[in-house]
Coordinates of C-alpha atoms in Angstrom, one line a residue:
Chain A
M1128 CA 8.1 -9.0 37.3
I1129 CA 10.7 -6.3 36.7
R1130 CA 10.6 -4.6 33.3
G1131 CA 13.1 -1.9 32.2
R1132 CA 15.5 -0.5 29.7
A1133 CA 19.0 -2.2 29.7
W1134 CA 22.3 -0.5 30.3
I1135 CA 25.2 -2.7 29.4
F1136 CA 28.5 -2.9 31.3
G1137 CA 31.4 -5.3 31.0
D1138 CA 33.4 -7.5 33.5
D1139 CA 34.8 -6.5 36.9
V1140 CA 32.7 -3.4 37.5
D1141 CA 34.2 -2.4 40.8
T1142 CA 32.6 -0.4 43.6
D1143 CA 35.1 2.4 43.2
V1144 CA 33.7 3.2 39.8
I1145 CA 30.1 2.7 41.0
I1146 CA 30.6 5.3 43.7
P1147 CA 34.1 6.8 44.2
G1148 CA 35.6 7.0 47.7
K1149 CA 35.5 10.8 47.8
Y1150 CA 31.7 10.7 48.1
L1151 CA 31.5 8.3 51.0
R1152 CA 31.6 10.9 53.7
T1153 CA 28.0 11.9 52.8
K1154 CA 24.8 10.4 54.2
D1155 CA 22.8 12.1 51.4
I1156 CA 21.6 9.3 49.1
G1157 CA 20.6 11.9 46.5
L1158 CA 24.2 12.9 46.3
L1159 CA 25.3 9.3 45.8
A1160 CA 22.7 8.9 43.0
E1161 CA 24.1 12.0 41.3
H1162 CA 27.5 10.4 41.0
V1163 CA 26.7 6.8 40.5
M1164 CA 28.8 5.0 37.9
E1165 CA 30.8 8.2 37.4
G1166 CA 34.1 6.2 37.0
L1167 CA 32.8 4.4 34.0
D1168 CA 30.3 6.7 32.4
P1169 CA 30.0 10.3 33.8
T1170 CA 26.7 10.7 31.9
F1171 CA 25.0 7.7 33.4
A1172 CA 23.6 9.4 36.4
S1173 CA 21.8 12.1 34.3
R1174 CA 20.5 9.7 31.7
V1175 CA 19.4 6.7 33.8
S1176 CA 15.6 6.5 34.3
P1177 CA 13.6 4.9 37.1
G1178 CA 13.1 1.2 36.4
D1179 CA 16.2 0.8 34.1
V1180 CA 18.1 -2.5 34.5
I1181 CA 21.9 -2.9 34.5
V1182 CA 23.1 -5.9 32.5
A1183 CA 26.8 -6.7 33.1
G1184 CA 29.5 -9.4 32.8
R1185 CA 31.5 -11.2 35.4
N1186 CA 32.4 -10.2 38.9
F1187 CA 30.0 -7.2 39.2
G1188 CA 30.6 -5.1 42.3
C1189 CA 34.1 -6.3 43.1
G1190 CA 36.4 -4.4 45.4
S1191 CA 35.5 -2.4 48.5
S1192 CA 32.7 -3.5 50.9
R1193 CA 31.0 0.0 50.6
E1194 CA 27.3 -0.6 50.9
Q1195 CA 26.9 2.9 49.3
A1196 CA 27.4 1.1 45.9
P1197 CA 24.1 -0.7 45.8
V1198 CA 22.4 2.2 47.7
A1199 CA 23.6 4.6 45.0
L1200 CA 22.3 2.3 42.2
K1201 CA 18.9 1.9 43.9
A1202 CA 18.7 5.6 44.6
A1203 CA 19.3 6.4 40.9
G1204 CA 16.3 4.3 40.0
V1205 CA 18.0 1.1 38.9
S1206 CA 15.4 -1.6 39.4
C1207 CA 17.6 -4.7 39.0
V1208 CA 21.2 -5.7 38.2
V1209 CA 21.6 -8.8 36.0
A1210 CA 25.2 -10.1 35.7
R1211 CA 27.0 -13.2 34.7
S1212 CA 28.4 -13.2 38.3
F1213 CA 28.7 -11.0 41.3
A1214 CA 31.4 -10.3 43.8
R1215 CA 30.2 -11.8 47.1
I1216 CA 30.2 -8.7 49.3
F1217 CA 28.2 -6.7 46.7
F1218 CA 25.8 -9.6 46.4
R1219 CA 25.0 -9.6 50.1
N1220 CA 24.9 -5.8 50.3
A1221 CA 22.4 -5.5 47.3
I1222 CA 20.0 -8.0 49.0
N1223 CA 20.4 -6.2 52.3
V1224 CA 19.5 -2.8 50.9
G1225 CA 16.7 -4.2 48.7
L1226 CA 18.3 -3.9 45.3
P1227 CA 17.1 -6.9 43.2
L1228 CA 19.8 -8.9 41.4
L1229 CA 20.0 -12.0 39.3
E1230 CA 23.0 -14.1 38.2
A1231 CA 22.4 -14.7 34.5
D1232 CA 24.3 -14.4 31.2
V1233 CA 22.1 -12.2 29.0
P1234 CA 23.5 -11.0 25.7
C1235 CA 21.3 -8.0 25.0
Q1236 CA 21.9 -4.5 23.6
A1237 CA 21.8 -1.1 25.3
G1238 CA 18.3 0.2 25.4
D1239 CA 16.6 -3.2 24.9
V1240 CA 13.7 -3.8 27.1
V1241 CA 14.4 -6.7 29.5
E1242 CA 12.0 -8.5 31.8
V1243 CA 13.3 -10.1 34.9
D1244 CA 11.3 -12.7 36.8
L1245 CA 13.2 -13.0 40.1
E1246 CA 11.0 -15.8 41.5
A1247 CA 11.6 -18.0 38.5
G1248 CA 15.2 -16.8 38.0
R1249 CA 14.5 -16.0 34.3
V1250 CA 15.2 -13.0 32.1
S1251 CA 13.6 -12.3 28.7
C1252 CA 14.8 -9.9 26.1
S1253 CA 14.1 -9.5 22.4
G1254 CA 11.9 -12.6 22.4
Q1255 CA 14.7 -14.8 23.9
E1256 CA 14.5 -16.4 27.4
Y1257 CA 17.6 -16.9 29.6
S1258 CA 17.7 -18.8 32.9
G1259 CA 19.8 -17.6 35.8
T1260 CA 20.5 -18.7 39.3
R1261 CA 17.4 -18.5 41.5
L1262 CA 17.9 -16.9 44.9
P1263 CA 17.3 -19.2 47.9
P1264 CA 13.9 -18.5 49.5
F1265 CA 15.3 -16.8 52.6
L1266 CA 17.1 -14.2 50.4
M1267 CA 14.0 -13.7 48.3
E1268 CA 12.1 -12.9 51.5
I1269 CA 14.6 -10.3 52.5
L1270 CA 14.4 -8.7 49.1
Q1271 CA 10.6 -8.7 49.1
D1272 CA 10.6 -7.0 52.5
G1273 CA 12.7 -4.3 51.0
G1274 CA 16.0 -5.2 52.6
L1275 CA 17.5 -6.6 55.8
V1276 CA 16.5 -3.6 58.0
A1277 CA 12.9 -3.8 57.0
H1278 CA 13.0 -7.7 57.2
R1279 CA 14.4 -7.6 60.8
C1280 CA 11.9 -4.9 61.8
K1281 CA 9.1 -7.1 60.5
E1282 CA 10.4 -10.1 62.5
R1283 CA 10.7 -7.9 65.6
S1284 CA 7.1 -6.6 65.3
I1285 CA 5.8 -10.2 64.7
S1286 CA 7.6 -11.4 67.8
D1287 CA 6.5 -8.4 69.9
H1288 CA 3.0 -8.8 68.7
G1289 CA 3.1 -12.5 69.5
E1290 CA 4.3 -11.9 73.0
S1291 CA 1.6 -9.3 73.8
A1292 CA -1.0 -11.8 72.5
G1293 CA 0.2 -14.2 75.2
V1294 CA 2.4 -16.3 72.9
K1295 CA 5.7 -17.1 74.8
R1296 CA 8.9 -17.3 72.9
P1297 CA 11.1 -20.3 73.7
Chain B
M392 CA 35.2 -39.7 56.6
T393 CA 37.1 -37.0 54.8
G394 CA 38.8 -34.3 56.8
Q395 CA 37.9 -30.6 57.2
T396 CA 39.7 -27.5 56.1
L397 CA 40.6 -24.8 58.6
S398 CA 37.6 -22.8 57.4
E399 CA 35.2 -25.7 57.9
K400 CA 36.5 -26.2 61.4
I401 CA 36.1 -22.6 62.3
F402 CA 32.5 -22.5 61.0
S403 CA 31.8 -25.8 62.8
R404 CA 32.9 -24.2 66.1
A405 CA 31.0 -21.0 65.4
S406 CA 27.8 -22.7 64.4
G407 CA 27.9 -25.5 66.9
K408 CA 27.6 -28.4 64.4
L409 CA 29.8 -30.2 62.0
V410 CA 29.7 -28.4 58.7
H411 CA 31.3 -28.7 55.2
A412 CA 31.7 -26.4 52.3
G413 CA 28.5 -25.4 50.5
E414 CA 26.3 -25.5 53.6
F415 CA 24.5 -22.4 54.9
V416 CA 25.1 -21.7 58.6
M417 CA 24.1 -19.2 61.2
A418 CA 27.4 -18.5 63.0
R419 CA 28.4 -16.7 66.2
I420 CA 30.7 -13.8 65.6
D421 CA 33.9 -13.6 67.8
R422 CA 34.8 -10.1 66.9
A423 CA 33.3 -7.2 64.8
M424 CA 35.1 -4.1 63.6
I425 CA 33.7 -0.9 62.1
H426 CA 35.6 2.2 60.9
D427 CA 34.8 5.8 60.0
I428 CA 33.6 5.2 56.4
T429 CA 31.3 2.3 56.8
G430 CA 30.5 2.5 60.5
P431 CA 27.9 5.3 60.5
L432 CA 25.6 3.3 58.2
A433 CA 26.0 0.2 60.4
V434 CA 25.1 2.2 63.5
K435 CA 22.1 3.8 61.8
G436 CA 20.9 0.3 60.7
F437 CA 21.4 -1.2 64.1
Y438 CA 19.1 1.3 65.8
Q439 CA 16.5 0.9 63.0
I440 CA 16.6 -2.9 63.4
A441 CA 16.9 -3.2 67.2
G442 CA 15.1 0.0 68.4
E443 CA 16.4 3.4 69.6
N444 CA 17.2 2.2 73.1
A445 CA 18.7 -1.1 72.0
R446 CA 22.0 -2.4 73.4
V447 CA 24.5 -4.3 71.1
W448 CA 24.8 -8.0 71.7
D449 CA 28.2 -7.9 73.4
P450 CA 30.2 -4.6 73.6
S451 CA 33.4 -6.5 74.5
R452 CA 33.5 -8.1 71.1
I453 CA 33.2 -4.9 69.0
V454 CA 36.0 -2.5 68.0
V455 CA 35.5 0.9 66.6
L456 CA 38.3 2.9 65.0
F457 CA 38.9 5.7 62.5
D458 CA 41.5 5.4 59.7
H459 CA 40.1 6.4 56.4
Q460 CA 39.6 10.2 56.9
V461 CA 41.9 11.1 59.8
P462 CA 42.4 13.5 61.3
A463 CA 39.0 14.6 60.2
D464 CA 39.6 16.1 56.8
S465 CA 36.2 17.8 56.4
L466 CA 33.1 18.7 58.4
K467 CA 31.3 15.7 57.2
A468 CA 34.1 13.4 58.3
A469 CA 34.1 15.2 61.7
E470 CA 30.4 14.5 62.0
N471 CA 30.9 10.9 61.2
H472 CA 33.6 10.6 63.9
Q473 CA 31.4 12.4 66.4
M474 CA 28.5 10.0 65.7
L475 CA 30.7 6.9 66.1
R476 CA 32.4 8.3 69.3
A477 CA 28.9 8.8 70.8
F478 CA 27.8 5.3 69.8
A479 CA 31.0 3.7 71.3
K480 CA 30.6 5.6 74.5
E481 CA 26.9 4.9 74.9
Q482 CA 27.3 1.2 74.2
K483 CA 30.6 0.9 76.2
I484 CA 32.5 -0.3 73.1
L485 CA 36.3 0.0 72.7
N486 CA 37.1 3.0 70.5
H487 CA 40.6 3.4 69.2
D488 CA 39.5 6.7 67.6
I489 CA 42.1 8.3 65.4
N490 CA 45.0 7.3 67.6
C491 CA 46.1 3.9 66.6
G492 CA 46.2 3.5 62.8
I493 CA 44.7 1.4 60.0
C494 CA 42.1 -1.1 61.2
H495 CA 43.8 -4.1 59.6
Q496 CA 47.1 -3.5 61.3
V497 CA 45.6 -2.4 64.7
M498 CA 43.2 -5.4 65.0
P499 CA 46.0 -8.0 64.9
E500 CA 48.6 -6.0 66.9
M501 CA 46.2 -5.2 69.7
G502 CA 45.2 -8.8 70.2
H503 CA 41.7 -8.5 68.7
V504 CA 42.4 -11.3 66.3
L505 CA 43.2 -14.8 67.6
P506 CA 43.6 -18.1 65.7
G507 CA 40.3 -19.9 65.1
N508 CA 38.2 -16.8 65.5
L509 CA 35.3 -15.8 63.2
I510 CA 35.7 -12.1 62.6
I511 CA 33.7 -9.7 60.5
G512 CA 34.6 -6.1 59.5
T513 CA 32.9 -3.5 57.4
D514 CA 35.9 -3.4 55.1
S515 CA 36.7 -5.7 52.3
H516 CA 40.4 -6.1 53.4
T517 CA 39.2 -7.7 56.7
C518 CA 40.4 -10.9 55.1
A519 CA 44.0 -9.8 56.2
Y520 CA 43.4 -11.2 59.7
G521 CA 43.6 -14.7 58.3
A522 CA 47.4 -14.4 58.6
L523 CA 46.9 -15.4 62.2
G524 CA 44.7 -18.4 61.4
A525 CA 41.3 -16.6 61.9
F526 CA 38.5 -16.7 59.4
A527 CA 37.9 -13.0 58.8
T528 CA 35.8 -11.5 56.1
G529 CA 34.4 -8.2 54.9
V530 CA 30.7 -7.4 55.1
G531 CA 28.5 -4.5 54.4
S532 CA 27.1 -2.0 56.9
T533 CA 23.6 -3.6 57.1
D534 CA 25.0 -7.1 57.8
M535 CA 27.0 -5.5 60.6
A536 CA 23.9 -3.8 61.9
S537 CA 22.2 -7.1 62.1
A538 CA 25.2 -8.7 63.8
F539 CA 25.4 -5.9 66.3
A540 CA 21.8 -6.8 67.3
T541 CA 22.1 -10.6 67.4
G542 CA 25.8 -11.5 67.5
K543 CA 25.2 -13.8 64.5
L544 CA 25.3 -13.8 60.8
W545 CA 24.5 -16.2 58.0
F546 CA 27.3 -17.6 55.9
M547 CA 27.8 -20.1 53.2
V548 CA 30.8 -22.3 54.3
P549 CA 33.3 -21.7 51.5
Q550 CA 35.3 -24.1 49.4
T551 CA 39.0 -23.8 49.9
L552 CA 41.7 -22.9 47.4
R553 CA 45.1 -24.1 48.6
L554 CA 47.9 -22.0 47.2
M555 CA 51.1 -24.1 47.6
I556 CA 54.1 -21.8 47.6
E557 CA 57.5 -23.4 47.5
G558 CA 61.1 -22.1 47.2
I559 CA 63.3 -19.4 48.4
L560 CA 62.4 -15.8 47.4
P561 CA 65.3 -14.0 45.6
C562 CA 66.7 -10.9 47.2
R563 CA 64.4 -7.9 47.1
V564 CA 61.5 -10.1 45.9
T565 CA 58.7 -10.2 48.5
S566 CA 55.4 -11.7 49.6
K567 CA 53.7 -8.8 47.7
D568 CA 55.3 -10.1 44.5
V569 CA 54.1 -13.6 45.3
V570 CA 50.5 -12.5 45.9
L571 CA 50.5 -10.3 42.8
R572 CA 51.8 -13.2 40.8
I573 CA 49.0 -15.4 42.2
I574 CA 46.3 -12.8 41.5
G575 CA 47.5 -12.4 37.9
D576 CA 47.2 -16.2 37.5
V577 CA 43.9 -16.8 39.3
G578 CA 42.2 -13.6 38.0
A579 CA 40.0 -11.0 39.7
D580 CA 37.1 -13.4 40.2
G581 CA 39.0 -16.7 40.1
A582 CA 38.5 -17.4 43.8
T583 CA 35.0 -15.8 44.3
Y584 CA 33.4 -17.1 47.5
M585 CA 36.5 -19.2 48.3
A586 CA 38.8 -19.3 51.3
C587 CA 42.3 -18.9 50.0
E588 CA 44.9 -20.8 52.1
F589 CA 48.5 -19.7 51.6
R590 CA 50.6 -22.8 52.3
G591 CA 54.0 -24.3 51.6
S592 CA 57.6 -23.9 52.7
T593 CA 57.9 -20.3 51.5
V594 CA 55.0 -19.3 53.7
S595 CA 56.3 -21.2 56.7
R596 CA 59.4 -19.1 56.6
M597 CA 57.5 -15.8 56.3
S598 CA 57.0 -13.4 59.2
V599 CA 53.4 -12.5 60.2
A600 CA 53.9 -9.1 58.4
E601 CA 54.8 -10.8 55.1
R602 CA 51.8 -13.2 55.5
M603 CA 49.4 -10.3 56.2
T604 CA 50.4 -8.7 52.8
M605 CA 49.1 -11.9 51.1
T606 CA 46.0 -12.6 53.1
N607 CA 45.1 -8.9 52.8
M608 CA 44.9 -9.3 49.0
A609 CA 42.7 -12.5 48.9
I610 CA 39.7 -10.2 48.1
E611 CA 41.5 -9.1 44.9
M612 CA 40.9 -12.5 43.4
G613 CA 37.3 -12.6 44.8
G614 CA 38.2 -14.6 48.0
K615 CA 36.0 -14.6 51.0
A616 CA 39.0 -15.0 53.3
G617 CA 42.7 -15.4 53.2
L618 CA 44.3 -17.8 55.7
V619 CA 47.6 -19.1 56.9
E620 CA 47.5 -22.0 59.3
P621 CA 48.7 -21.0 62.7
D622 CA 52.2 -22.2 63.6
R623 CA 55.1 -21.2 65.8
T624 CA 55.5 -17.9 64.1
T625 CA 51.9 -17.1 64.8
M626 CA 52.2 -18.0 68.4
T627 CA 55.4 -15.9 68.8
Y628 CA 53.6 -12.9 67.3
L629 CA 50.7 -13.4 69.8
K630 CA 53.0 -14.0 72.8
D631 CA 51.5 -11.1 74.8
F632 CA 48.0 -12.4 74.5
A633 CA 46.1 -15.3 76.0
V634 CA 45.8 -17.8 73.1
E635 CA 44.2 -21.3 73.2
E636 CA 46.1 -24.1 71.5
P637 CA 45.3 -23.4 67.8
F638 CA 43.9 -25.9 65.4
T639 CA 44.7 -26.5 61.8
G640 CA 43.0 -28.0 58.8
D641 CA 43.2 -31.7 57.9
E642 CA 45.6 -32.5 55.1
D643 CA 43.1 -34.7 53.3
A644 CA 40.3 -32.1 53.4
P645 CA 38.8 -31.5 49.9
S646 CA 40.1 -28.4 48.2
Q647 CA 41.4 -27.0 44.9
V648 CA 45.1 -26.7 44.7
R649 CA 47.5 -24.5 42.8
H650 CA 51.3 -24.7 42.9
Y651 CA 53.8 -21.9 42.7
Q652 CA 57.6 -22.1 42.6
V653 CA 59.1 -18.8 43.6
D654 CA 62.9 -19.3 43.4
D655 CA 63.1 -17.4 40.1
L656 CA 60.2 -14.9 40.8
E657 CA 60.7 -11.4 39.5
P658 CA 59.2 -8.3 41.2
Q659 CA 55.7 -8.0 39.9
I660 CA 53.6 -4.9 38.9
A661 CA 49.8 -4.7 38.7
M662 CA 49.2 -2.3 35.8
P663 CA 46.2 0.0 35.5
H664 CA 43.3 -0.5 36.0
S665 CA 42.8 -3.9 37.5
V666 CA 44.7 -5.8 40.2
D667 CA 44.9 -9.0 38.0
N668 CA 46.6 -7.1 35.2
V669 CA 50.0 -8.3 36.5
R670 CA 53.4 -8.3 34.7
P671 CA 56.9 -9.3 35.8
I672 CA 58.8 -6.0 36.0
S673 CA 61.1 -7.0 33.1
Q674 CA 58.0 -6.8 30.8
V675 CA 56.8 -3.4 32.1
P676 CA 57.6 -0.6 29.6
K677 CA 59.5 2.5 30.8
T678 CA 57.0 4.4 33.0
R679 CA 57.6 7.8 34.5
I680 CA 55.9 8.3 37.9
D681 CA 54.6 11.4 39.7
Q682 CA 53.9 10.0 43.1
V683 CA 55.1 7.0 45.2
F684 CA 52.9 5.8 48.0
L685 CA 54.6 3.6 50.6
G686 CA 52.0 2.5 53.1
S687 CA 48.5 1.0 53.5
C688 CA 47.2 -2.2 55.3
T689 CA 49.0 -4.2 52.6
N690 CA 52.5 -2.8 52.9
G691 CA 52.7 -0.2 55.6
R692 CA 54.5 -2.2 58.3
F693 CA 57.9 -1.5 59.7
E694 CA 59.5 -4.4 57.7
D695 CA 58.1 -2.7 54.5
L696 CA 59.5 0.7 55.4
Q697 CA 62.8 -0.9 56.3
L698 CA 63.0 -2.7 52.9
A699 CA 62.2 0.5 50.9
A700 CA 64.8 2.5 53.0
E701 CA 67.4 -0.2 52.5
V702 CA 66.9 -0.1 48.7
M703 CA 67.1 3.8 48.8
G704 CA 70.3 3.7 50.8
G705 CA 70.1 7.3 52.0
E706 CA 69.8 8.6 48.4
P707 CA 67.3 11.4 47.7
V708 CA 63.9 11.0 46.0
A709 CA 64.1 11.9 42.3
R710 CA 63.3 15.5 41.4
G711 CA 59.7 15.9 40.3
V712 CA 58.6 12.9 42.3
R713 CA 56.4 13.1 45.4
M714 CA 57.0 10.3 47.9
I715 CA 54.4 9.8 50.7
V716 CA 55.2 7.3 53.4
I717 CA 52.5 6.3 55.9
P718 CA 53.3 3.7 58.6
A719 CA 50.2 1.5 59.1
S720 CA 49.9 2.0 62.8
R721 CA 51.2 4.1 65.7
K722 CA 53.2 1.1 66.8
E723 CA 54.8 0.7 63.4
Y724 CA 55.4 4.4 63.2
M725 CA 57.2 4.3 66.6
K726 CA 59.4 1.5 65.4
A727 CA 60.3 3.5 62.3
L728 CA 60.9 6.6 64.4
R729 CA 63.2 4.8 66.9
S730 CA 65.2 3.1 64.2
G731 CA 65.8 6.3 62.3
L732 CA 63.7 5.4 59.2
V733 CA 61.4 8.4 59.6
E734 CA 64.5 10.6 59.6
Q735 CA 65.9 8.8 56.6
F736 CA 62.8 9.2 54.5
M737 CA 62.4 12.9 55.5
E738 CA 66.0 13.6 54.6
A739 CA 65.5 11.9 51.3
G740 CA 62.7 14.4 50.5
A741 CA 59.7 12.1 51.3
L742 CA 56.7 13.1 53.5
V743 CA 56.1 10.8 56.4
E744 CA 52.4 11.1 57.5
A745 CA 50.6 9.9 60.6
P746 CA 49.1 6.4 60.5
C747 CA 46.0 6.2 58.3
C748 CA 44.8 4.9 54.9
G749 CA 46.0 8.0 53.2
P750 CA 45.8 8.0 49.4
C751 CA 44.9 4.3 49.1
M752 CA 41.2 4.9 48.6
G753 CA 41.2 8.3 47.2
G754 CA 38.8 9.7 49.7
S755 CA 41.1 11.9 51.8
F756 CA 44.5 13.4 50.9
G757 CA 47.4 12.6 48.6
L758 CA 45.3 12.4 45.5
I759 CA 46.6 12.3 42.0
G760 CA 45.4 14.5 39.2
A761 CA 44.4 13.8 35.6
G762 CA 47.2 12.1 33.6
E763 CA 49.3 11.5 36.7
V764 CA 50.9 8.2 37.6
S765 CA 51.0 6.8 41.1
L766 CA 53.2 3.9 42.1
S767 CA 51.7 2.4 45.2
T768 CA 52.3 -0.4 47.6
S769 CA 48.6 -0.6 48.4
N770 CA 46.0 -3.1 47.1
R771 CA 43.8 -1.5 44.4
N772 CA 44.4 0.3 41.1
F773 CA 40.9 0.7 39.9
V774 CA 39.9 3.8 37.8
G775 CA 39.7 6.8 40.1
R776 CA 41.0 4.8 43.1
Q777 CA 43.6 7.4 44.1
G778 CA 41.9 10.6 42.8
S779 CA 41.2 11.5 39.2
P780 CA 39.5 8.9 37.0
K781 CA 42.0 10.0 34.4
G782 CA 45.0 9.0 36.7
F783 CA 47.0 5.8 36.6
V784 CA 47.8 3.6 39.5
Y785 CA 50.5 0.9 39.4
L786 CA 50.8 -1.6 42.4
C787 CA 54.1 -2.9 43.6
S788 CA 56.2 -4.1 46.5
P789 CA 58.0 -1.7 49.0
A790 CA 61.3 -2.6 47.3
V791 CA 60.1 -1.5 43.9
A792 CA 58.6 1.7 45.5
G793 CA 62.0 2.5 47.0
A794 CA 63.9 1.9 43.8
S795 CA 61.5 3.9 41.7
A796 CA 61.4 6.8 44.1
L797 CA 65.1 7.2 43.4
T798 CA 64.9 7.1 39.6
G799 CA 61.5 8.6 38.9
E800 CA 60.4 5.7 36.8
I801 CA 59.2 2.1 37.6
T802 CA 62.5 0.4 38.5
D803 CA 63.7 -3.1 39.3
P804 CA 65.1 -2.9 42.9
R805 CA 67.7 -5.6 42.0
E806 CA 69.3 -3.1 39.7
I807 CA 69.9 -0.4 42.4

């Protein structure tokens, strides 16, 4: 269960406002976190607290394929993004970097405490429950492993271990 | 038995089984592209996933090039370039380095894109390659890292949105105006997860360059890919490369359909700050401009430069306006050079830069300051896209860019 304070954003939040192009030359995720959401709210990065949840409208993460967008949100402490819908590249990238997300229409206010149950695909806020679109099991597994890199490493170590124990791969 | 769309056929071939829209598949990748902005993360992820001595699945199917920050505009950019150079050398991967131009122009013109291919690139405008009948889509760096290791990636086979475009485009109205009109209609997320097929008699008459402008912008309505079915024009474009007999989609394949008649289409402008905020130019209020950018993977080809130059007719750029012209690739640059276009733009007071993304993504040079207005033939006008978050970006065709450069305000090229 994810529990955090809500930040509210509207429709079509693009990856250029999540992390502007001028910061993409860095590999320093701390620097990305310092500038996250700068295009929409220059105070966001200094006010966001670990565990906070973003609640947004349609087409969250549209635009550029930059994976630095979900990386920056995660590095800033955002624990989950709940949106009415996601742009498809951001959706894949968020799962691949281990940033939880759920497609759901949640009409809450800034600062409300929201609870997100990813397994069940449900969000609760101010005593109301909202259902969203549950992630398919193979995507949940990637998220639970902390992203695609960790997931693939786990698969590799299982298969290496299997072979050394005398189990032959087909 | 209902037929299959072109996308369904490509995914069937790439996954080795008959598939339809909505199915999840593990598909073999024909070609993968990384560039200087998103490449370093992909390379880092690859070694994390596969181990520090790992080899990529097939170096002959990967292309590396630099286009976003070239020539290296900072030490950090130089370090990213060095890292990718070393990776390409070690893995024996083709590296076009800074020499060839923007990925989405270089990939098709070098023969890295063939009809029926499944192609991924770590750039959202990878969808442009569909102009040649490939299924090409943008992915993030970690998806690419995983594909480098295995040569495969999971996909949901997309539904298809067929955009039927009929009629003869009026003089100085272009495929950019058509695609802006469509995006204004469909909306920024109206085609999310869908394959956008551009069809109809207007498209049949278009050159590959004109088609690329449209498929490039499929992502701006949420599309997973933009496609044009391969035809004689496609095969002529690819005449220097070995191409198998291409296949097309079945007419009866299930799809959504939208119809557009373009005989009376006006030039279209995408107003700040979203690409679907589109108006015909007659409804755009008088707007003074500070900078004109003619270039990008959307409209930086020779034909685009030629059209803008024809509208400008040798007249000078208006006082107080900066015009930046960037041909999309070395080949396009050489065509412009040999035909005298570079000279004409320079004589007019414009700057002609070497092939690269330039101001388009606001990460290198040619940025705008607070309160400034950029009129741009590129593909995005989001807040801060070309520099200051307090700047304004309007998107247009090369003809509008040329006309407006002369007057210093957004101008209908049919009135010049």
